[in-house]
Steps between C-alpha positions, in 0.01 A plus 500: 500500500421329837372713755692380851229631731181314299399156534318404187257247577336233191196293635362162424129514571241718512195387671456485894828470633594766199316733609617520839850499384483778258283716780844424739750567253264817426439615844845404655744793422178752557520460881816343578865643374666213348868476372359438169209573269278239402411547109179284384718403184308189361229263568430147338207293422391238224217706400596793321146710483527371900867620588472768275170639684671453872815691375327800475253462775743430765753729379760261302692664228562239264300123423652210433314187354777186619699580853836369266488885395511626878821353564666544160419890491788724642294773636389248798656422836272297666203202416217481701300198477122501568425164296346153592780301708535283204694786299657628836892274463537574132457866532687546816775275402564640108452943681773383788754334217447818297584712735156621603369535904201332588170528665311162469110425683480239728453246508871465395445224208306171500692284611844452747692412194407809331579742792812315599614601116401881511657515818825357405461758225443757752821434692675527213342831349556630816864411536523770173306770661151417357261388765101343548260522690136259574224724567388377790295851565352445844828595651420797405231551713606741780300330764684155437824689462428667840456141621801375364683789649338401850558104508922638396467749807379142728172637583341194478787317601491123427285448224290217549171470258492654128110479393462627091209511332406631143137520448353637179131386330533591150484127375169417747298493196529191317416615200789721499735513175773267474831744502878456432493495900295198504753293259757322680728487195519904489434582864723206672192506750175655626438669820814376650759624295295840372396586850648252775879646347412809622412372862833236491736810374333701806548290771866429426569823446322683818654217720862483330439090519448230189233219502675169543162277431211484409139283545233643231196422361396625134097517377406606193115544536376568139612221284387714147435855417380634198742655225315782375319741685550938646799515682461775803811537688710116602137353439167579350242246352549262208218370261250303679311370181401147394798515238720686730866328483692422793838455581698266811633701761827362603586724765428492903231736583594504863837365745544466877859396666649506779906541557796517685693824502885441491578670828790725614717239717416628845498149657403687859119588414231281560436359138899327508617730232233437243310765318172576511147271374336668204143447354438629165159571347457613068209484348276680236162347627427709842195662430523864651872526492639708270889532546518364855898494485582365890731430705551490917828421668492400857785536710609466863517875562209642268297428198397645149214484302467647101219464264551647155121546504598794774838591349562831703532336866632244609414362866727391780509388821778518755495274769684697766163758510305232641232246406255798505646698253423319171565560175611874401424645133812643371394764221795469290492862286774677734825618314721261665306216433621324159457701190231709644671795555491579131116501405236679705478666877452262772176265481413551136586156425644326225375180214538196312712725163765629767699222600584468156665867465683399794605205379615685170671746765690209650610380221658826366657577755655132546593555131677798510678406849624214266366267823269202411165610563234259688343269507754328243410186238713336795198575767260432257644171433471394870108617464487311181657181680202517741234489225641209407506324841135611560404327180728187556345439866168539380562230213613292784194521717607791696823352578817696674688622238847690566571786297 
């Protein structure tokens, strides 16, 4: 019989991105009360030593080898999809028509076609009470949702300059293995769309406007990697040998763009009504940076400054304390800062594996207030729609490019 206050969860995937989805779905219910009780029903994988193995390491009660048996077993609610973006629309599309919430990774799909299809399907799921959400986890940050809070309450009043950058290392080495990430045909892209989503999702989201357009460049700066070698972590180092094979990379390694924010309409500012300028950074070559996940908004009352790098504070500056005043750190572990008040006392901080519970927490409770949790396939396939102008422009020699 179904239990009405579980939520029996079947995954597809079980490396990375798996494990930080079954620690949420683990963790979640342990220190927040949610309406419902997640159950770590099923997980899927080709490999079925592989899947079999995770299942019981990360706490799964059943293995499936082919995610067809997710959806067609009764004793599941809802599909959570931690695949390449190649597998991402059939998934999501074939749980939503079988009456099945989602939870998909981001980037949304590969391409706009593809998320303009799952989100069609996600309208009408959710016009039948079964609802999706992209996991677009750095909202749950509480230092960027305290910052989101603040640019709602007008602290920085007119927003004028969104700066992003993403800045990781883990592909410096050119000798590096040649991953699923670094294959165009199951990624949809490199840095941009694995890391620069994250940043394009964030800045729409903290400042409540869309990008309009778009001027990008793409580089891919290692042309061939090898395709064997010890894979440590996203990287590692392939076989170096005389008879070593390699393999094309057909991904970017790094993006830069600049936009144009839509704007709010108020045609009595400064800027005529326009939104802000943004300059976007992703790359996987900075030597030294690990996660650097940034982003500054500069306004005409204040600014705000986040690096992911420093994920407990985020820094601000109000202008009506003066030019003397600088920057302040904000230590964001207080109770009424987001989500905080239901780990540890003040100033014991928080990591990387918790904006995932909270994004399972989220997503409960959206589920069982029957409201459409966020960010929908629909926001994801405005982020998706960006990718795709970044990589149009910088086909067309950095040309303007409207999204």
């Amino acid at each position: 019989m179904t239990d009405p206050t579980s939520l029996r969860v079947g995954m597809v995937g079980y490396a990375f991105m798996g494990a930080a989805h079954s620690q949420a779905w683990r963790s979640a219910p342990r220190f927040f009360d949610l309406p419902l009780r997640p159950e770590l029903t099923a997980i899927a994988g080709r490999n079925a030593s592989g899947v079999r193995a995770a299942a019981d390491k990360m706490g799964w009660a059943s293995a499936e080898t082919d995610w067809r048996a997710l959806i067609e077993r009764d004793d599941i609610d809802l599909i959570d999809i931690c695949t390449p973006g190649d597998t991402h629309a059939e998934i999501a599309i074939a749980a939503l028509e079988a009456g099945k919430h989602v939870l998909c990774e981001k980037p949304l799909a590969n391409s706009v076609a593809e998320a303009e299809r799952m989100a069609a399907a996600a309208q009408a799921a959710a016009g039948r009470g079964v609802f999706s959400m992209c996991g677009f986890s750095y909202r749950r940050t509480p230092a960027l949702a305290l910052a989101r809070r603040m640019v709602q309450e007008g602290r920085l009043g007119r927003i004028r300059h969104v700066r992003a950058q993403y800045l990781q290392d883990w592909l410096s080495d050119a000798d590096a293995p040649l991953t699923w990430r670094l294959d165009k045909a199951k990624s949809g892209s490199g840095s941009l769309g694995d890391i620069g989503a994250h940043s394009i999702d964030t800045a729409q989201w903290i400042t409540g406007q869309s990008i309009t357009g778009v001027s990008a460049l793409l580089e891919t700066f290692v042309a061939e990697r090898p395709l064997a070698g010890d894979l440590v972590g996203l990287g590692g180092h392939g076989a170096t040998g005389a008879d070593a094979v390699r393999g094309p990379v057909t991904v970017d390694d790094a993006a830069i763009f600049t936009a144009r924010f839509a704007g709010n309409g108020d045609d009595t500012a400064s800027n005529n009504g326009t939104g802000p300028i943004g300059v976007f950074e992703a790359t996987r070559f900075a030597l030294g940076r690990k996660n650097a996940m940034r982003i500054e908004l500069n306004g005409t009352k204040g600014s705000l400054a986040f690096d992911f790098e420093d994920m407990n504070s985020l820094s601000f500056y109000d202008a009506a304390d003066g030019p003397d005043a600088g920057f302040r750190k904000i230590l964001v572990t207080e109770p009424e800062h987001p989500y905080t008040g239901n780990w540890w006392p003040t100033g014991h901080g928080l990591g990387y594996e918790h904006l995932f519970t909270h994004q399972v927490v989220d997503l409960v409770n959206a589920i069982a207030a029957s409201r459409p949790p966020t960010p929908s396939f629909a926001d994801a396939l405005q982020v998706q729609k960006v990718l795709a102008a970044v990589e149009a422009s910088a086909e067309a020699d950095s040309r303007w490019q409207k999204v």
